[in-house]
Coordinates of C-alpha atoms in Angstrom, one line a residue:
M1 CA 105.4 112.6 96.1
N2 CA 108.8 110.9 96.0
K3 CA 111.6 111.7 93.6
L4 CA 111.1 108.7 91.4
W5 CA 107.4 109.6 90.8
D6 CA 108.4 113.2 90.1
K7 CA 111.0 112.1 87.6
F8 CA 108.5 109.8 85.9
L9 CA 105.9 112.6 85.5
L10 CA 108.5 115.1 84.3
G11 CA 109.8 112.5 81.8
L12 CA 106.3 112.0 80.5
C13 CA 105.8 115.8 80.2
C14 CA 109.1 116.0 78.2
C15 CA 108.0 113.1 75.9
A16 CA 104.6 114.8 75.4
F17 CA 106.4 118.0 74.5
M18 CA 108.6 116.0 72.1
L19 CA 105.5 114.8 70.3
A20 CA 104.1 118.3 70.2
E21 CA 107.3 119.6 68.7
G22 CA 107.3 116.9 66.1
T23 CA 110.4 115.1 67.3
D24 CA 110.5 111.3 67.8
P25 CA 110.2 110.4 71.5
S26 CA 111.3 106.9 70.7
N27 CA 114.9 108.1 70.4
I28 CA 116.0 105.8 73.1
T29 CA 119.7 106.8 73.2
T30 CA 119.0 110.4 74.2
L31 CA 116.3 109.3 76.7
L32 CA 118.7 106.8 78.3
L33 CA 121.5 109.3 78.5
A34 CA 119.2 111.8 80.2
V35 CA 118.0 109.2 82.7
I36 CA 121.6 108.0 83.3
C37 CA 122.8 111.5 83.9
S38 CA 119.9 112.2 86.1
A39 CA 120.5 109.1 88.2
I40 CA 124.2 109.9 88.5
L41 CA 123.4 113.4 89.7
Q42 CA 121.1 111.9 92.4
I43 CA 123.4 109.1 93.5
K44 CA 126.8 110.8 93.3
P45 CA 126.4 114.6 93.1
S46 CA 129.6 116.6 92.8
S47 CA 131.7 113.6 91.8
A48 CA 134.0 113.3 88.8
V49 CA 131.5 111.0 87.1
A50 CA 128.7 113.6 87.7
Y51 CA 130.9 116.3 86.1
L52 CA 131.6 114.1 83.1
S53 CA 128.0 113.0 82.6
V54 CA 126.8 116.7 82.8
I55 CA 129.5 117.8 80.3
A56 CA 128.5 115.0 77.9
Y57 CA 124.8 115.8 78.3
S58 CA 125.3 119.6 77.8
S59 CA 127.4 118.9 74.7
L60 CA 124.6 116.7 73.4
C61 CA 122.1 119.5 74.2
I62 CA 124.0 121.8 71.8
F63 CA 123.4 119.4 68.8
S64 CA 120.3 117.4 69.6
K65 CA 116.7 118.8 69.9
E66 CA 115.7 115.7 71.8
A67 CA 118.4 116.3 74.4
L68 CA 117.3 119.9 74.7
I69 CA 113.7 118.8 75.4
L70 CA 114.8 116.3 78.0
A71 CA 117.1 118.8 79.8
P72 CA 114.5 119.5 82.6
L73 CA 114.8 115.9 83.6
V74 CA 118.5 116.3 84.2
L75 CA 118.0 119.7 85.8
Y76 CA 115.5 118.2 88.3
D77 CA 118.3 116.4 90.1
A78 CA 120.7 119.3 89.7
F79 CA 118.0 121.4 91.5
C80 CA 117.4 118.8 94.2
T81 CA 121.1 118.3 95.0
K82 CA 122.0 121.9 94.5
F83 CA 124.7 120.9 92.1
Y84 CA 125.4 124.3 90.5
P85 CA 127.9 123.2 87.9
A86 CA 125.3 120.9 86.4
M87 CA 122.8 123.7 86.3
V88 CA 125.2 126.1 84.6
L89 CA 126.5 123.5 82.1
T90 CA 123.1 122.3 81.1
F91 CA 121.8 125.9 80.7
I92 CA 124.8 126.7 78.5
G93 CA 124.0 123.7 76.3
V94 CA 120.3 124.6 76.1
L95 CA 121.1 128.3 75.3
A96 CA 123.6 127.2 72.6
N97 CA 121.0 125.0 71.0
I98 CA 118.3 127.7 71.2
F99 CA 120.6 130.2 69.5
T100 CA 121.8 127.8 66.8
L101 CA 118.4 126.4 66.0
G102 CA 116.4 129.5 66.7
K103 CA 113.6 127.6 68.5
D104 CA 110.6 129.0 70.4
I105 CA 111.7 128.9 74.0
F106 CA 108.4 129.5 75.9
P107 CA 107.4 125.8 76.2
L108 CA 110.9 124.9 77.2
V109 CA 111.0 127.6 79.8
A110 CA 107.7 126.3 81.2
L111 CA 109.3 122.8 81.5
F112 CA 112.3 124.3 83.3
L113 CA 110.0 126.1 85.7
V114 CA 108.0 122.9 86.3
S115 CA 111.3 121.0 86.9
F116 CA 112.4 123.7 89.4
T117 CA 109.0 123.8 91.2
I118 CA 108.8 120.0 91.5
S119 CA 112.3 119.7 92.8
T120 CA 111.7 122.5 95.4
H121 CA 108.6 120.8 96.6
S122 CA 110.4 117.4 96.7
V123 CA 113.2 118.8 98.8
L124 CA 110.8 120.5 101.1
N125 CA 108.7 117.3 101.4
E126 CA 111.9 115.3 102.3
K127 CA 112.8 117.8 105.0
L128 CA 109.3 117.8 106.5
T129 CA 109.3 114.0 106.5
K130 CA 112.6 113.9 108.4
M131 CA 111.2 116.4 110.9
L132 CA 108.0 114.4 111.3
I133 CA 110.0 111.2 112.0
N134 CA 112.2 113.0 114.5
T135 CA 109.2 114.5 116.2
R136 CA 107.4 111.2 116.4
D137 CA 110.5 109.5 117.8
N138 CA 111.0 112.2 120.4
S139 CA 107.3 112.0 121.3
K140 CA 107.5 108.2 121.8
E141 CA 110.6 108.7 124.0
L142 CA 109.0 111.4 126.1
T143 CA 105.8 109.2 126.4
T144 CA 107.9 106.3 127.6
Q145 CA 109.7 108.5 130.1
L146 CA 106.4 109.8 131.4
V147 CA 105.0 106.3 131.8
E148 CA 108.1 105.3 133.7
K149 CA 107.9 108.3 136.0
K150 CA 104.2 107.7 136.6
Q151 CA 104.9 104.1 137.5
S152 CA 107.7 105.2 139.8
H153 CA 105.5 107.7 141.6
A154 CA 102.7 105.2 141.9
E155 CA 105.1 102.7 143.4
K156 CA 106.5 105.3 145.8
S157 CA 102.9 106.3 146.8
R158 CA 102.0 102.6 147.3
L159 CA 105.0 102.0 149.5
R160 CA 104.3 105.2 151.5
D161 CA 100.7 104.0 152.0
I162 CA 101.9 100.6 153.1
S163 CA 104.4 102.1 155.6
C164 CA 101.7 104.5 157.0
H165 CA 99.3 101.6 157.5
A166 CA 102.1 99.5 159.1
E167 CA 103.0 102.4 161.6
R168 CA 99.3 102.8 162.6
A169 CA 99.0 99.1 163.3

């Protein structure tokens, strides 16, 4: 699966969890901020904009239950890009919210584990795809070289046969 599909499924899981928790998944501001932060982490990891967006989102996680539930969406890209400051800041915001609101953390931990697992598989899939493309290209190149050698040997053999027949005659 590609990263966009992974994010979509993870976002749906987060929205389903919002419904189960009794929060309003139609809170478009929090959802947009999570998606924007996630996109920034994917496009420009470890840039100043990424740091600012993560700080803003982790601050929002402290005060907003919706942001807390959407945190796995942001962490997905932090896991994929191995942007450790984003992981730490988001976890701090999540822990602060949990301690201030005293929420049950098991479903949220499950979403974090799902986010980590999906990101790990996505990164592995990307590496394997690159290896497959390199192997395919190398195979095509070697096949082309083999065909050229075979044609060269066939041409030499044909010329040798012609010269042998010419000497006999």
